[in-house]
PDB file of C-alpha atoms in Angstrom:
ATOM      1  CA  MET D 274     -20.245  72.327 -28.231  1.00 52.00           C
ATOM      2  CA  ARG D 275     -23.674  73.624 -29.277  1.00 58.00           C
ATOM      3  CA  ARG D 276     -23.894  71.086 -32.104  1.00 63.00           C
ATOM      4  CA  ARG D 277     -21.784  68.254 -30.695  1.00 74.00           C
ATOM      5  CA  LEU D 278     -23.843  67.563 -27.580  1.00 77.00           C
ATOM      6  CA  PRO D 279     -27.236  67.153 -29.296  1.00 78.00           C
ATOM      7  CA  THR D 280     -25.592  65.128 -32.053  1.00 83.00           C
ATOM      8  CA  PHE D 281     -23.829  62.805 -29.595  1.00 88.00           C
ATOM      9  CA  LEU D 282     -26.936  62.393 -27.444  1.00 88.00           C
ATOM     10  CA  THR D 283     -29.238  61.722 -30.408  1.00 89.00           C
ATOM     11  CA  VAL D 284     -26.845  59.234 -32.039  1.00 91.00           C
ATOM     12  CA  VAL D 285     -26.387  57.303 -28.771  1.00 92.00           C
ATOM     13  CA  VAL D 286     -30.154  57.126 -28.117  1.00 92.00           C
ATOM     14  CA  ASN D 287     -30.857  56.094 -31.726  1.00 94.00           C
ATOM     15  CA  LEU D 288     -28.197  53.369 -31.695  1.00 94.00           C
ATOM     16  CA  LEU D 289     -29.325  51.901 -28.374  1.00 94.00           C
ATOM     17  CA  ALA D 290     -33.031  51.997 -29.247  1.00 94.00           C
ATOM     18  CA  GLY D 291     -32.404  50.632 -32.744  1.00 94.00           C
ATOM     19  CA  TYR D 292     -30.352  47.753 -31.331  1.00 93.00           C
ATOM     20  CA  ALA D 293     -33.036  46.969 -28.752  1.00 93.00           C
ATOM     21  CA  PHE D 294     -35.763  46.873 -31.405  1.00 94.00           C
ATOM     22  CA  ALA D 295     -33.629  44.768 -33.771  1.00 92.00           C
ATOM     23  CA  ARG D 296     -31.928  42.254 -31.490  1.00 89.00           C
ATOM     24  CA  LEU D 297     -33.579  42.084 -28.074  1.00 88.00           C
ATOM     25  CA  ARG D 298     -36.741  40.094 -27.451  1.00 88.00           C
ATOM     26  CA  PHE D 299     -39.152  41.746 -25.042  1.00 90.00           C
ATOM     27  CA  ARG D 300     -42.889  41.943 -24.593  1.00 92.00           C
ATOM     28  CA  GLY D 301     -44.606  44.606 -26.686  1.00 92.00           C
ATOM     29  CA  ARG D 302     -41.530  45.232 -28.833  1.00 92.00           C
ATOM     30  CA  ASN D 303     -43.385  45.431 -32.148  1.00 92.00           C
ATOM     31  CA  VAL D 304     -46.181  47.596 -30.728  1.00 94.00           C
ATOM     32  CA  LEU D 305     -43.650  49.997 -29.218  1.00 94.00           C
ATOM     33  CA  PHE D 306     -41.754  50.154 -32.498  1.00 95.00           C
ATOM     34  CA  LEU D 307     -44.959  50.877 -34.440  1.00 94.00           C
ATOM     35  CA  LEU D 308     -45.810  53.647 -31.967  1.00 94.00           C
ATOM     36  CA  THR D 309     -42.335  55.088 -32.480  1.00 92.00           C
ATOM     37  CA  LEU D 310     -42.858  55.028 -36.246  1.00 92.00           C
ATOM     38  CA  ALA D 311     -46.293  56.598 -35.838  1.00 93.00           C
ATOM     39  CA  THR D 312     -44.694  59.675 -34.274  1.00 90.00           C
ATOM     40  CA  MET D 313     -43.142  60.446 -37.668  1.00 90.00           C
ATOM     41  CA  MET D 314     -46.643  61.054 -39.045  1.00 91.00           C
ATOM     42  CA  ILE D 315     -47.416  63.772 -36.494  1.00 90.00           C
ATOM     43  CA  PRO D 316     -46.460  67.234 -37.757  1.00 89.00           C
ATOM     44  CA  VAL D 317     -43.886  68.957 -35.553  1.00 85.00           C
ATOM     45  CA  GLN D 318     -46.121  72.021 -35.304  1.00 86.00           C
ATOM     46  CA  ALA D 319     -48.882  69.905 -33.736  1.00 90.00           C
ATOM     47  CA  ILE D 320     -46.759  69.024 -30.697  1.00 88.00           C
ATOM     48  CA  MET D 321     -44.912  72.299 -30.169  1.00 88.00           C
ATOM     49  CA  VAL D 322     -47.328  73.582 -27.514  1.00 90.00           C
ATOM     50  CA  ALA D 323     -47.053  70.325 -25.548  1.00 89.00           C
ATOM     51  CA  GLN D 324     -43.262  70.371 -25.928  1.00 89.00           C
ATOM     52  CA  PHE D 325     -43.136  73.974 -24.761  1.00 91.00           C
ATOM     53  CA  ARG D 326     -45.188  73.170 -21.649  1.00 92.00           C
ATOM     54  CA  LEU D 327     -43.018  70.145 -20.902  1.00 90.00           C
ATOM     55  CA  VAL D 328     -39.806  72.139 -21.293  1.00 89.00           C
ATOM     56  CA  SER D 329     -41.234  74.910 -19.083  1.00 91.00           C
ATOM     57  CA  ASP D 330     -42.351  72.434 -16.399  1.00 92.00           C
ATOM     58  CA  LEU D 331     -38.900  70.832 -16.378  1.00 89.00           C
ATOM     59  CA  GLY D 332     -37.340  74.257 -15.839  1.00 90.00           C
ATOM     60  CA  ILE D 333     -35.128  74.120 -18.924  1.00 88.00           C
ATOM     61  CA  TYR D 334     -36.908  76.768 -20.990  1.00 90.00           C
ATOM     62  CA  GLY D 335     -34.451  79.340 -22.303  1.00 85.00           C
ATOM     63  CA  SER D 336     -31.466  76.966 -22.169  1.00 84.00           C
ATOM     64  CA  TYR D 337     -29.827  74.703 -24.710  1.00 82.00           C
ATOM     65  CA  TRP D 338     -31.224  71.680 -22.858  1.00 86.00           C
ATOM     66  CA  GLY D 339     -34.689  72.881 -23.806  1.00 86.00           C
ATOM     67  CA  VAL D 340     -33.662  72.675 -27.460  1.00 84.00           C
ATOM     68  CA  ILE D 341     -31.660  69.441 -27.210  1.00 83.00           C
ATOM     69  CA  LEU D 342     -33.759  67.056 -25.103  1.00 85.00           C
ATOM     70  CA  PRO D 343     -37.061  67.055 -27.063  1.00 84.00           C
ATOM     71  CA  GLY D 344     -35.261  65.856 -30.198  1.00 81.00           C
ATOM     72  CA  ALA D 345     -32.915  63.354 -28.548  1.00 83.00           C
ATOM     73  CA  ALA D 346     -34.934  60.301 -29.609  1.00 82.00           C
ATOM     74  CA  ALA D 347     -35.497  60.828 -33.322  1.00 85.00           C
ATOM     75  CA  ALA D 348     -37.940  58.258 -34.707  1.00 89.00           C
ATOM     76  CA  PHE D 349     -36.314  58.197 -38.150  1.00 90.00           C
ATOM     77  CA  GLY D 350     -32.884  57.589 -36.614  1.00 91.00           C
ATOM     78  CA  ILE D 351     -34.262  54.732 -34.517  1.00 93.00           C
ATOM     79  CA  PHE D 352     -35.906  53.232 -37.606  1.00 93.00           C
ATOM     80  CA  LEU D 353     -32.693  53.569 -39.621  1.00 92.00           C
ATOM     81  CA  ALA D 354     -30.607  51.976 -36.847  1.00 92.00           C
ATOM     82  CA  ARG D 355     -33.052  49.094 -36.440  1.00 93.00           C
ATOM     83  CA  GLN D 356     -33.029  48.343 -40.162  1.00 91.00           C
ATOM     84  CA  PHE D 357     -29.231  48.428 -40.217  1.00 91.00           C
ATOM     85  CA  PHE D 358     -28.886  46.120 -37.192  1.00 92.00           C
ATOM     86  CA  ILE D 359     -31.370  43.630 -38.650  1.00 91.00           C
ATOM     87  CA  GLY D 360     -29.030  43.387 -41.657  1.00 88.00           C
ATOM     88  CA  ILE D 361     -26.105  42.207 -39.511  1.00 86.00           C
ATOM     89  CA  PRO D 362     -25.836  38.413 -39.966  1.00 86.00           C
ATOM     90  CA  ASP D 363     -27.205  36.369 -37.062  1.00 85.00           C
ATOM     91  CA  GLU D 364     -24.185  34.059 -37.272  1.00 87.00           C
ATOM     92  CA  ILE D 365     -21.870  36.846 -36.065  1.00 85.00           C
ATOM     93  CA  ILE D 366     -24.090  37.582 -33.066  1.00 86.00           C
ATOM     94  CA  GLU D 367     -24.549  33.883 -32.227  1.00 86.00           C
ATOM     95  CA  ALA D 368     -20.800  33.205 -32.443  1.00 86.00           C
ATOM     96  CA  THR D 369     -20.174  36.022 -29.985  1.00 85.00           C
ATOM     97  CA  LYS D 370     -22.859  34.661 -27.642  1.00 86.00           C
ATOM     98  CA  ILE D 371     -21.221  31.216 -27.744  1.00 85.00           C
ATOM     99  CA  ASP D 372     -17.979  32.871 -26.625  1.00 82.00           C
ATOM    100  CA  GLY D 373     -19.863  34.017 -23.512  1.00 82.00           C
ATOM    101  CA  SER D 374     -20.481  37.648 -24.405  1.00 81.00           C
ATOM    102  CA  GLY D 375     -23.485  39.500 -23.027  1.00 84.00           C
ATOM    103  CA  GLN D 376     -25.616  41.985 -24.931  1.00 86.00           C
ATOM    104  CA  ILE D 377     -23.566  45.019 -23.864  1.00 88.00           C
ATOM    105  CA  ARG D 378     -20.312  43.438 -24.983  1.00 89.00           C
ATOM    106  CA  ILE D 379     -21.874  42.287 -28.265  1.00 88.00           C
ATOM    107  CA  PHE D 380     -23.142  45.807 -28.899  1.00 90.00           C
ATOM    108  CA  LEU D 381     -19.851  47.530 -28.040  1.00 89.00           C
ATOM    109  CA  GLN D 382     -17.336  45.081 -29.529  1.00 87.00           C
ATOM    110  CA  VAL D 383     -19.191  43.548 -32.474  1.00 88.00           C
ATOM    111  CA  VAL D 384     -22.115  45.685 -33.583  1.00 89.00           C
ATOM    112  CA  LEU D 385     -20.624  49.181 -33.202  1.00 91.00           C
ATOM    113  CA  PRO D 386     -17.468  48.472 -35.259  1.00 90.00           C
ATOM    114  CA  LEU D 387     -19.708  47.183 -38.076  1.00 88.00           C
ATOM    115  CA  SER D 388     -21.910  50.279 -37.832  1.00 89.00           C
ATOM    116  CA  LYS D 389     -19.533  53.009 -39.029  1.00 87.00           C
ATOM    117  CA  PRO D 390     -21.665  53.850 -42.102  1.00 86.00           C
ATOM    118  CA  LEU D 391     -24.794  54.021 -39.938  1.00 89.00           C
ATOM    119  CA  ILE D 392     -23.082  56.240 -37.367  1.00 90.00           C
ATOM    120  CA  ALA D 393     -21.873  58.552 -40.144  1.00 86.00           C
ATOM    121  CA  VAL D 394     -25.425  58.840 -41.520  1.00 86.00           C
ATOM    122  CA  LEU D 395     -26.889  59.521 -38.074  1.00 89.00           C
ATOM    123  CA  ILE D 396     -24.235  62.147 -37.315  1.00 87.00           C
ATOM    124  CA  LEU D 397     -24.794  63.868 -40.636  1.00 86.00           C
ATOM    125  CA  LEU D 398     -28.605  63.852 -40.411  1.00 85.00           C
ATOM    126  CA  THR D 399     -28.572  65.046 -36.793  1.00 86.00           C
ATOM    127  CA  LEU D 400     -26.047  67.796 -37.457  1.00 84.00           C
ATOM    128  CA  MET D 401     -27.975  69.006 -40.483  1.00 84.00           C
ATOM    129  CA  GLY D 402     -31.232  68.952 -38.560  1.00 83.00           C
ATOM    130  CA  SER D 403     -29.889  70.855 -35.560  1.00 82.00           C
ATOM    131  CA  TRP D 404     -27.946  73.297 -37.755  1.00 83.00           C
ATOM    132  CA  ASN D 405     -30.981  74.174 -39.883  1.00 82.00           C
ATOM    133  CA  ASP D 406     -33.640  73.998 -37.159  1.00 84.00           C
ATOM    134  CA  PHE D 407     -35.499  77.270 -36.922  1.00 84.00           C
ATOM    135  CA  ALA D 408     -38.933  76.994 -35.322  1.00 85.00           C
ATOM    136  CA  TRP D 409     -38.145  75.076 -32.129  1.00 86.00           C
ATOM    137  CA  PRO D 410     -35.043  77.095 -31.091  1.00 87.00           C
ATOM    138  CA  LEU D 411     -37.029  80.275 -31.767  1.00 86.00           C
ATOM    139  CA  ILE D 412     -39.692  79.061 -29.314  1.00 88.00           C
ATOM    140  CA  ALA D 413     -37.436  77.400 -26.724  1.00 87.00           C
ATOM    141  CA  LEU D 414     -34.765  80.118 -26.429  1.00 86.00           C
ATOM    142  CA  ASN D 415     -35.343  83.585 -25.036  1.00 83.00           C
ATOM    143  CA  ASP D 416     -31.802  84.973 -24.920  1.00 81.00           C
ATOM    144  CA  ASN D 417     -30.228  86.630 -27.978  1.00 78.00           C
ATOM    145  CA  GLN D 418     -26.849  85.171 -26.992  1.00 80.00           C
ATOM    146  CA  LEU D 419     -28.188  81.632 -27.407  1.00 79.00           C
ATOM    147  CA  PHE D 420     -29.956  82.058 -30.753  1.00 81.00           C
ATOM    148  CA  THR D 421     -28.928  79.825 -33.640  1.00 80.00           C
ATOM    149  CA  LEU D 422     -27.716  81.037 -37.042  1.00 79.00           C
ATOM    150  CA  PRO D 423     -31.103  80.773 -38.846  1.00 81.00           C
ATOM    151  CA  ILE D 424     -32.688  82.921 -36.126  1.00 82.00           C
ATOM    152  CA  GLY D 425     -29.823  85.400 -36.447  1.00 77.00           C
ATOM    153  CA  LEU D 426     -30.526  85.673 -40.175  1.00 77.00           C
ATOM    154  CA  LEU D 427     -34.179  86.379 -39.398  1.00 79.00           C
ATOM    155  CA  TYR D 428     -33.227  89.173 -37.014  1.00 76.00           C
ATOM    156  CA  LEU D 429     -31.009  90.756 -39.665  1.00 72.00           C
ATOM    157  CA  GLN D 430     -34.018  90.869 -42.000  1.00 72.00           C
ATOM    158  CA  ASN D 431     -36.530  92.088 -39.405  1.00 65.00           C
ATOM    159  CA  GLN D 432     -34.765  95.258 -38.384  1.00 62.00           C
ATOM    160  CA  THR D 433     -36.320  98.610 -39.345  1.00 62.00           C
ATOM    161  CA  ALA D 434     -33.652  98.943 -42.026  1.00 69.00           C
ATOM    162  CA  PRO D 435     -32.840  95.363 -43.113  1.00 71.00           C
ATOM    163  CA  ASN D 436     -29.150  94.729 -43.661  1.00 73.00           C
ATOM    164  CA  TYR D 437     -29.272  92.805 -46.927  1.00 76.00           C
ATOM    165  CA  ASN D 438     -25.487  92.851 -47.340  1.00 79.00           C
ATOM    166  CA  ALA D 439     -24.949  91.057 -44.030  1.00 75.00           C
ATOM    167  CA  THR D 440     -27.827  88.669 -44.743  1.00 76.00           C
ATOM    168  CA  MET D 441     -26.406  87.710 -48.143  1.00 80.00           C
ATOM    169  CA  ALA D 442     -22.926  87.297 -46.627  1.00 80.00           C
ATOM    170  CA  LEU D 443     -24.215  85.040 -43.842  1.00 79.00           C
ATOM    171  CA  ALA D 444     -26.424  82.883 -46.088  1.00 80.00           C
ATOM    172  CA  PRO D 445     -23.495  81.026 -47.748  1.00 84.00           C
ATOM    173  CA  ILE D 446     -21.750  80.771 -44.374  1.00 81.00           C
ATOM    174  CA  SER D 447     -24.815  78.995 -43.012  1.00 81.00           C
ATOM    175  CA  VAL D 448     -24.744  76.490 -45.894  1.00 84.00           C
ATOM    176  CA  LEU D 449     -21.017  75.836 -46.419  1.00 86.00           C
ATOM    177  CA  PRO D 450     -20.327  73.796 -43.234  1.00 83.00           C
ATOM    178  CA  MET D 451     -23.117  71.355 -44.093  1.00 82.00           C
ATOM    179  CA  VAL D 452     -21.964  71.028 -47.719  1.00 85.00           C
ATOM    180  CA  ALA D 453     -18.386  70.366 -46.567  1.00 86.00           C
ATOM    181  CA  LEU D 454     -19.606  67.849 -44.005  1.00 80.00           C
ATOM    182  CA  PHE D 455     -21.733  66.019 -46.567  1.00 79.00           C
ATOM    183  CA  LEU D 456     -18.882  65.856 -49.080  1.00 84.00           C
ATOM    184  CA  SER D 457     -16.503  64.448 -46.468  1.00 81.00           C
ATOM    185  CA  PHE D 458     -19.047  61.845 -45.266  1.00 75.00           C
ATOM    186  CA  GLN D 459     -20.577  61.084 -48.681  1.00 77.00           C
ATOM    187  CA  ARG D 460     -19.127  57.579 -49.021  1.00 76.00           C
ATOM    188  CA  TYR D 461     -20.367  56.535 -45.562  1.00 72.00           C
ATOM    189  CA  PHE D 462     -23.681  58.278 -46.168  1.00 69.00           C
ATOM    190  CA  VAL D 463     -24.415  56.189 -49.271  1.00 72.00           C
ATOM    191  CA  GLN D 464     -23.219  52.964 -47.578  1.00 69.00           C
ATOM    192  CA  GLY D 465     -25.316  53.644 -44.490  1.00 63.00           C
ATOM    193  CA  PHE D 466     -28.519  54.081 -46.449  1.00 64.00           C
ATOM    194  CA  ALA D 467     -27.737  51.140 -48.749  1.00 65.00           C
ATOM    195  CA  ARG D 468     -27.070  48.745 -45.856  1.00 62.00           C
ATOM    196  CA  SER D 469     -30.131  49.800 -43.889  1.00 56.00           C
ATOM    197  CA  GLY D 470     -32.448  48.827 -46.742  1.00 51.00           C
ATOM    198  CA  ILE D 471     -33.624  52.387 -47.523  1.00 53.00           C
ATOM    199  CA  ARG D 472     -33.961  52.859 -51.277  1.00 47.00           C
TER     200      ARG D 472
END
């Protein structure tokens, strides 16, 4: 549950935003997309104080929502989704429009089935990011019961008598799920990047 909810939320937001930037025509679309891309140039550390204040003002500090919501709209995921959706032939979209389908139906019945490699890439990148994230959960959580695995490893090392045996035992455990996930999604991962135009 701890990993599935942020992954699901981030993938849904990325897919919807990427589709909007790729296929919908609205005023200021390119400017908004460039602003979204510009956020990738801002170091995470530079916005942590502002994020912390926002999370505190919303009353979700110390909960998983405080960790999940700030990263729900990942700029790289939106960029990747947009590039993928631009690569879908216009003829397929136009044929569906001629049949009387609206944008929601086109997205759900045409675009999403063609986007399995993209969805696999977004799931994998989001899971890896949330699994390995250290700094933001350390700031946003204040309960030992809610801490993530990287923070738990830090606490094992920071005790008065560090437990190196437990730390070395937990280190492979923290890596193995992501390695297994990557190996199982590897084919989709390569296809997703290849079809989105990322080289």
